[in-house]
């Protein structure tokens, strides 16, 4: 007797259309994200831009927002991959109700409403607070370097700019002379309907590069002048030794500018130097919810401690009782500012291989008091929470969900993109707790 199998009727049509609620299990994150956007999020900032009644109806903004948030939670960030998922994956079909926006529509929606999407971080954080996921008893701060949408090989130092500018200018001038000398021959070859003096393509590319070099060189020089003016306002101090190699108002030869994303910076990461940004996060100890986030162009973390602490109070309405951070955040000014805000700090005071600002920032009475506090606590010190909180969060974002490079360019767009990433992280925490 032969074995009986379940029917596989590929050509069988359904009498009734299937329900998208049955595409994935009832407890699937696709249902949660879709219902969260429809029922709990205020999208008035996005809806306000749709003021034209005429024209073909656009895709529903709630659906598009849910698509982006859910896609980010699944590690799908590219607009092309999101569009493909709407056609191939049943979890995305359950979320979009079988709508299939193309990648240009998805990309334009994200670009157009990026700032409003970033503002959803505050709304989702409020939902986490209402669900009891945020206690603010202890918050750990940390930063992670994330690659920019630019190659570090597309950067050029100021010293190289000074040398390359006259070389390129001379080369272009030589080519233009050759092009002008060939006008007569071009008229004979192409006829009277063409001028014959059009710039060849190989000249245009060099000219564009020269224009970029001159623009970047001017920006570096403007920054150097601004720094010189700021230094002139400070009280003068006598310093012995030789005169500085670089005169005031002139950038150092090592100063760089990237042509693809000029606002990104060369930074030291675990795997070497990258062209990127420094993404910051403040993580609550109760459920690893991100309560503050931001992006900076500075590779050093020391300037981010107080802004992040103040952002926690802005986002939640309360200040944390305790804050922990690694040695990169330690300075006399930071520790004093924490004391003024009546926040108990646990900031490492040890040495760094390449400390930003030098050891002088980590000397003084506040640093000594912090060193004694950590020493008294020993292995039971509250500082131990620092590694238990931000590192797993960054691991979930960068490893589990594969976010290792920004899609956007420029500090403003990158900051909004990081806010969206942190929003999705909190949504997943909310979904697990529901």
Coordinates of C-alpha atoms in Angstrom, one line a residue:
X1 CA 0.0 0.0 0.0
X2 CA 1.5 3.4 -1.1
X3 CA 1.8 6.3 1.4
X4 CA -0.8 9.0 1.2
X5 CA 0.4 12.6 1.2
X6 CA -1.3 15.9 2.0
X7 CA -2.7 17.5 -1.2
X8 CA -0.5 20.1 -2.9
X9 CA -2.8 21.9 -5.3
X10 CA -0.8 24.7 -6.8
X11 CA -3.5 25.6 -9.3
X12 CA -6.4 25.5 -6.8
X13 CA -8.1 28.9 -6.4
X14 CA -9.6 30.0 -3.2
X15 CA -13.3 30.6 -2.8
X16 CA -12.8 33.4 -0.3
X17 CA -9.8 35.8 -0.2
X18 CA -7.3 35.0 2.6
X19 CA -7.0 37.4 5.5
X20 CA -3.6 39.1 6.1
X21 CA -4.1 38.3 9.8
X22 CA -3.6 34.6 9.0
X23 CA -0.3 35.1 7.0
X24 CA 1.8 34.9 10.2
X25 CA 1.1 33.8 13.7
X26 CA -1.0 36.1 15.9
X27 CA 2.0 36.9 18.2
X28 CA 4.2 37.9 15.3
X29 CA 6.1 41.2 15.5
X30 CA 4.5 42.3 12.1
X31 CA 1.1 42.5 13.7
X32 CA 2.5 44.3 16.7
X33 CA 4.3 47.0 14.7
X34 CA 1.3 47.5 12.4
X35 CA -1.1 47.9 15.3
X36 CA 1.3 50.1 17.3
X37 CA 1.6 52.6 14.4
X38 CA -2.2 52.5 13.7
X39 CA -3.4 52.9 17.3
X40 CA -0.6 54.5 19.4
X41 CA 1.5 56.8 17.3
X42 CA 0.7 60.4 16.3
X43 CA 1.6 61.0 12.7
X44 CA 0.2 64.4 12.4
X45 CA 3.6 65.9 11.4
X46 CA 3.6 63.5 8.4
X47 CA 0.0 64.0 7.5
X48 CA 0.3 67.8 7.6
X49 CA 2.4 67.6 4.4
X50 CA -0.5 66.0 2.4
X51 CA -2.5 69.2 1.8
X52 CA -3.2 68.7 -1.9
X53 CA -6.6 67.0 -2.5
X54 CA -6.0 66.5 -6.3
X55 CA -3.9 63.8 -7.8
X56 CA -3.6 60.1 -7.6
X57 CA -4.0 58.8 -4.0
X58 CA -0.7 58.1 -2.3
X59 CA 0.1 55.1 -0.2
X60 CA -1.3 55.3 3.4
X61 CA 1.3 57.1 5.6
X62 CA 0.5 54.8 8.5
X63 CA 1.3 51.8 6.3
X64 CA 4.5 53.4 5.0
X65 CA 5.7 54.2 8.5
X66 CA 4.9 50.7 9.7
X67 CA 6.8 49.3 6.7
X68 CA 9.9 51.3 7.6
X69 CA 9.8 50.5 11.3
X70 CA 9.2 46.8 10.7
X71 CA 11.8 46.6 8.0
X72 CA 14.4 48.1 10.3
X73 CA 13.4 45.7 13.1
X74 CA 14.1 42.8 10.6
X75 CA 17.5 44.3 9.5
X76 CA 16.1 45.4 6.1
X77 CA 17.2 49.0 5.5
X78 CA 17.6 49.4 1.7
X79 CA 14.5 50.8 -0.1
X80 CA 15.1 48.2 -2.8
X81 CA 15.2 45.3 -0.3
X82 CA 12.1 46.7 1.4
X83 CA 10.2 46.8 -1.9
X84 CA 11.3 43.3 -2.7
X85 CA 10.2 42.0 0.7
X86 CA 6.7 43.4 0.0
X87 CA 6.5 41.1 -3.0
X88 CA 8.2 38.0 -1.6
X89 CA 7.8 37.8 2.2
X90 CA 4.4 37.0 3.9
X91 CA 5.3 38.9 7.1
X92 CA 5.7 42.1 5.1
X93 CA 2.5 41.3 3.2
X94 CA 0.7 40.9 6.5
X95 CA 1.9 44.4 7.5
X96 CA 1.2 46.2 4.2
X97 CA -2.1 44.3 3.5
X98 CA -0.6 43.2 0.1
X99 CA 0.3 46.7 -0.9
X100 CA 3.5 46.8 -3.0
X101 CA 5.1 50.3 -3.1
X102 CA 8.2 50.5 -5.3
X103 CA 11.6 51.3 -4.0
X104 CA 11.5 54.9 -5.2
X105 CA 8.2 55.5 -3.3
X106 CA 9.7 54.1 -0.1
X107 CA 13.0 56.0 -0.5
X108 CA 11.1 59.3 -1.2
X109 CA 8.8 58.8 1.8
X110 CA 11.8 58.2 4.1
X111 CA 13.7 61.2 2.7
X112 CA 10.7 63.5 2.8
X113 CA 9.6 62.6 6.4
X114 CA 13.0 61.7 7.9
X115 CA 12.8 64.4 10.7
X116 CA 9.2 63.4 11.6
X117 CA 10.2 59.8 11.7
X118 CA 13.1 60.6 14.0
X119 CA 10.6 62.4 16.4
X120 CA 8.8 59.1 16.9
X121 CA 11.6 58.2 19.3
X122 CA 10.0 60.3 22.0
X123 CA 6.6 58.8 21.5
X124 CA 7.8 55.2 21.7
X125 CA 9.9 56.1 24.7
X126 CA 6.8 57.4 26.4
X127 CA 5.0 54.1 25.7
X128 CA 7.9 52.3 27.2
X129 CA 7.6 54.4 30.3
X130 CA 3.9 53.7 30.6
X131 CA 4.6 50.0 30.3
X132 CA 7.0 50.2 33.2
X133 CA 10.1 49.5 31.2
X134 CA 11.9 52.7 32.2
X135 CA 13.0 53.2 35.8
X136 CA 15.9 55.7 35.5
X137 CA 17.5 54.2 38.6
X138 CA 20.7 53.7 36.6
X139 CA 21.6 54.7 33.1
X140 CA 24.8 53.7 31.3
X141 CA 26.2 55.9 28.5
X142 CA 28.4 54.7 25.7
X143 CA 29.3 55.5 22.1
X144 CA 29.9 53.3 19.0
X145 CA 31.6 54.2 15.8
X146 CA 29.4 53.6 12.7
X147 CA 30.6 53.9 9.1
X148 CA 29.4 56.8 7.1
X149 CA 28.0 56.4 3.6
X150 CA 31.4 57.4 2.3
X151 CA 34.8 55.8 1.7
X152 CA 37.8 56.9 3.8
X153 CA 39.8 56.8 0.5
X154 CA 37.7 59.7 -0.8
X155 CA 39.2 62.0 1.8
X156 CA 42.1 64.4 1.3
X157 CA 44.3 66.2 3.8
X158 CA 44.8 69.9 3.6
X159 CA 48.5 69.4 2.9
X160 CA 47.6 67.2 -0.1
X161 CA 45.0 69.8 -1.2
X162 CA 47.7 72.6 -1.3
X163 CA 49.9 70.4 -3.4
X164 CA 47.2 69.0 -5.7
X165 CA 45.4 72.2 -6.5
X166 CA 48.1 73.8 -8.6
X167 CA 49.0 70.5 -10.2
X168 CA 45.4 69.9 -11.4
X169 CA 45.0 73.5 -12.4
X170 CA 48.1 73.4 -14.6
X171 CA 47.0 70.0 -16.1
X172 CA 43.6 71.4 -16.9
X173 CA 45.0 74.5 -18.5
X174 CA 47.3 72.4 -20.6
X175 CA 44.3 70.3 -21.8
X176 CA 42.2 73.4 -22.5
X177 CA 45.1 74.7 -24.7
X178 CA 45.1 71.4 -26.5
X179 CA 41.4 71.5 -27.0
X180 CA 41.5 75.0 -28.3
X181 CA 44.3 74.1 -30.8
X182 CA 42.1 71.3 -32.1
X183 CA 39.1 73.5 -32.9
X184 CA 39.9 73.7 -36.6
X185 CA 40.3 70.0 -36.9
X186 CA 37.1 69.4 -35.0
X187 CA 35.2 71.8 -37.4
X188 CA 36.5 69.7 -40.3
X189 CA 35.6 66.4 -38.6
X190 CA 32.1 67.3 -37.2
X191 CA 30.8 70.0 -39.6
X192 CA 29.5 73.5 -39.0
X193 CA 26.6 72.3 -36.8
X194 CA 29.0 71.9 -33.8
X195 CA 31.1 74.5 -32.3
X196 CA 34.1 72.2 -31.8
X197 CA 35.1 73.9 -28.5
X198 CA 33.1 71.6 -26.2
X199 CA 35.2 70.3 -23.3
X200 CA 36.0 66.6 -23.6
X201 CA 34.7 64.3 -20.9
X202 CA 38.2 63.6 -19.6
X203 CA 38.6 67.4 -18.9
X204 CA 35.3 67.7 -17.1
X205 CA 36.1 65.0 -14.6
X206 CA 39.3 66.7 -13.6
X207 CA 37.6 70.0 -13.4
X208 CA 35.0 68.6 -11.1
X209 CA 37.7 67.2 -8.8
X210 CA 39.5 70.5 -8.8
X211 CA 36.3 72.3 -7.8
X212 CA 35.7 69.9 -5.0
X213 CA 39.3 70.3 -3.8
X214 CA 39.0 74.1 -3.8
X215 CA 35.6 74.0 -1.9
X216 CA 37.0 71.6 0.7
X217 CA 40.2 73.6 1.1
X218 CA 38.1 76.8 1.6
X219 CA 36.0 75.1 4.3
X220 CA 39.1 73.9 6.2
X221 CA 40.6 77.4 6.0
X222 CA 37.3 78.9 7.3
X223 CA 37.4 76.5 10.2
X224 CA 41.0 77.4 11.0
X225 CA 40.1 81.2 11.0
X226 CA 37.2 80.6 13.3
X227 CA 39.4 78.6 15.7
X228 CA 42.0 81.3 15.6
X229 CA 39.4 84.0 16.4
X230 CA 38.1 81.9 19.3
X231 CA 41.6 81.4 20.7
X232 CA 42.2 85.2 20.4
X233 CA 39.3 85.7 22.8
X234 CA 40.9 83.5 25.5
X235 CA 43.3 85.0 28.0
X236 CA 46.9 84.9 26.8
X237 CA 49.3 82.4 28.4
X238 CA 53.1 82.4 28.0
X239 CA 54.4 79.2 26.5
X240 CA 58.1 78.6 26.0
X241 CA 59.6 76.5 23.2
X242 CA 59.5 76.9 19.5
X243 CA 56.9 78.7 17.5
X244 CA 54.1 76.4 16.1
X245 CA 54.8 75.0 12.7
X246 CA 51.4 76.0 11.4
X247 CA 50.7 79.7 11.6
X248 CA 47.4 80.9 13.0
X249 CA 44.3 80.9 10.7
X250 CA 46.0 78.1 8.6
X251 CA 44.7 74.5 8.8
X252 CA 47.2 71.8 9.8
X253 CA 48.4 69.7 6.9
X254 CA 46.8 66.6 8.5
X255 CA 43.3 68.1 8.6
X256 CA 41.1 66.1 6.2
X257 CA 37.8 66.6 4.3
X258 CA 35.8 63.8 2.7
X259 CA 34.4 64.6 -0.8
X260 CA 31.5 62.1 -0.5
X261 CA 30.2 63.1 2.9
X262 CA 32.2 66.1 4.0
X263 CA 30.6 66.1 7.5
X264 CA 31.9 62.6 8.4
X265 CA 35.2 62.1 10.1
X266 CA 38.1 59.6 10.2
X267 CA 37.6 57.7 13.5
X268 CA 39.4 54.9 15.3
X269 CA 37.2 51.8 15.6
X270 CA 37.8 48.3 16.8
X271 CA 38.7 47.1 13.3
X272 CA 40.9 50.1 12.4
X273 CA 40.2 53.5 11.1
X274 CA 36.8 54.2 9.4
X275 CA 35.1 57.2 7.8
X276 CA 32.1 57.6 10.1
X277 CA 30.3 59.1 13.0
X278 CA 30.1 58.6 16.7
X279 CA 26.7 57.3 17.7
X280 CA 25.7 57.8 21.3
X281 CA 23.1 56.0 23.5
X282 CA 21.9 56.2 27.1
X283 CA 20.5 52.8 28.2
X284 CA 18.2 52.3 31.2
X285 CA 19.2 49.5 33.5
X286 CA 15.7 48.1 34.0
X287 CA 15.0 46.6 30.5
X288 CA 17.8 48.0 28.2
X289 CA 15.5 50.7 26.8
X290 CA 17.4 53.6 25.1
X291 CA 16.4 56.8 26.9
X292 CA 18.7 59.2 25.1
X293 CA 20.5 59.1 21.7
X294 CA 22.5 61.3 19.5
X295 CA 25.3 61.5 16.9
X296 CA 28.5 63.6 16.9
X297 CA 31.3 64.2 14.5
X298 CA 33.8 64.0 17.3
X299 CA 35.6 60.7 17.9
X300 CA 36.0 61.6 21.6
X301 CA 33.1 60.9 24.0
X302 CA 34.1 63.5 26.7
X303 CA 31.9 66.2 25.3
X304 CA 28.8 64.1 25.2
X305 CA 28.2 63.2 28.8
X306 CA 26.3 66.3 30.0
X307 CA 24.3 66.7 26.7
X308 CA 23.2 63.1 27.0
X309 CA 22.3 63.4 30.7
X310 CA 20.3 66.6 29.9
X311 CA 18.6 64.7 26.9
X312 CA 17.4 62.0 29.3
X313 CA 15.5 64.6 31.4
X314 CA 14.2 66.2 28.2
X315 CA 12.9 62.9 26.9
X316 CA 11.5 61.5 30.1
X317 CA 10.8 64.5 32.3
X318 CA 13.1 63.1 35.0
X319 CA 16.8 62.9 35.6
X320 CA 18.5 59.5 36.4
X321 CA 19.6 58.8 39.9
X322 CA 22.9 57.2 38.7
X323 CA 24.9 57.4 35.6
X324 CA 27.9 55.2 34.6
X325 CA 30.3 55.6 31.7
X326 CA 33.7 54.6 30.6
X327 CA 36.9 56.5 30.9
X328 CA 36.3 58.4 27.6
X329 CA 33.6 60.5 29.5
X330 CA 35.8 61.4 32.5
X331 CA 36.9 65.0 33.1
X332 CA 36.8 67.4 36.0
X333 CA 34.2 69.5 34.3
X334 CA 31.9 66.5 33.6
X335 CA 32.1 65.1 37.2
X336 CA 31.4 68.6 38.6
X337 CA 28.5 69.0 36.3
X338 CA 27.0 65.7 37.4
X339 CA 27.3 66.8 41.1
X340 CA 25.6 70.1 40.3
X341 CA 22.7 68.1 38.8
X342 CA 22.6 65.8 41.9
X343 CA 23.3 62.7 39.9
X344 CA 25.6 60.0 41.3
X345 CA 28.2 59.2 38.8
X346 CA 30.3 56.1 38.2
X347 CA 32.8 57.2 35.6
X348 CA 36.0 55.2 35.0
X349 CA 39.2 57.2 35.7
X350 CA 41.8 54.9 34.3
X351 CA 44.3 55.7 31.5
X352 CA 43.6 55.6 27.8
X353 CA 46.0 54.7 25.1
X354 CA 45.0 57.9 23.2
X355 CA 43.1 60.1 25.6
X356 CA 41.2 63.0 24.1
X357 CA 42.5 66.1 25.6
X358 CA 45.3 64.4 27.5
X359 CA 45.6 63.3 31.1
X360 CA 45.1 66.9 32.4
X361 CA 41.4 66.5 32.0
X362 CA 41.5 63.5 34.4
X363 CA 43.4 65.2 37.2
X364 CA 41.8 67.1 40.1
X365 CA 39.7 66.7 43.2
X366 CA 36.6 65.5 41.4
X367 CA 38.5 62.8 39.6
X368 CA 40.3 61.7 42.8
X369 CA 36.9 61.5 44.6
X370 CA 35.5 59.4 41.7
X371 CA 38.6 57.1 41.8
X372 CA 38.0 56.5 45.5
X373 CA 34.3 55.8 45.0
X374 CA 35.1 53.1 42.4
X375 CA 37.8 51.7 44.6
X376 CA 35.6 51.4 47.6
X377 CA 32.9 49.6 45.6
X378 CA 35.3 47.0 44.3
X379 CA 33.7 44.3 42.1
X380 CA 30.3 45.2 43.6
X381 CA 30.6 48.8 42.3
X382 CA 27.6 50.1 40.3
X383 CA 30.2 50.8 37.5
X384 CA 29.9 47.1 36.6
X385 CA 26.5 47.9 35.0
X386 CA 28.2 50.0 32.3
X387 CA 29.3 46.9 30.3
X388 CA 26.1 45.1 31.0
X389 CA 23.9 47.7 29.4
X390 CA 25.2 49.6 26.3
X391 CA 27.3 46.8 24.8
X392 CA 24.4 44.3 24.4
X393 CA 22.3 47.1 22.8
X394 CA 25.0 47.9 20.3
X395 CA 25.4 44.2 19.6
X396 CA 21.7 43.8 18.9
X397 CA 21.7 46.8 16.6
X398 CA 25.0 46.1 14.7
X399 CA 25.2 42.3 14.8
X400 CA 21.7 40.9 15.2
X401 CA 20.0 43.6 12.9
X402 CA 23.0 44.2 10.8
X403 CA 23.1 48.0 11.0
X404 CA 26.8 48.8 10.4
X405 CA 26.7 51.7 8.0
X406 CA 24.5 54.8 7.7
X407 CA 22.4 55.2 4.5
X408 CA 22.2 58.9 4.8
X409 CA 24.8 61.6 4.4
X410 CA 25.3 64.7 6.5
X411 CA 25.1 65.1 10.3
X412 CA 21.5 66.1 10.3
X413 CA 20.2 63.2 8.2
X414 CA 22.5 60.7 10.0
X415 CA 21.2 61.9 13.4
X416 CA 17.6 61.3 12.3
X417 CA 18.6 57.9 10.9
X418 CA 20.1 56.9 14.3
X419 CA 17.0 58.1 16.1
X420 CA 15.0 55.8 13.9
X421 CA 17.3 52.9 14.7
X422 CA 16.9 53.6 18.4
X423 CA 13.1 53.9 18.0
X424 CA 13.0 50.4 16.5
X425 CA 15.1 49.0 19.3
X426 CA 12.6 50.4 21.9
X427 CA 9.7 49.0 19.9
X428 CA 11.1 45.5 20.1
X429 CA 11.6 45.9 23.8
X430 CA 7.9 47.0 24.0
X431 CA 6.8 44.1 21.9
X432 CA 8.6 41.5 24.1
X433 CA 7.0 43.0 27.3
X434 CA 3.5 43.0 25.8

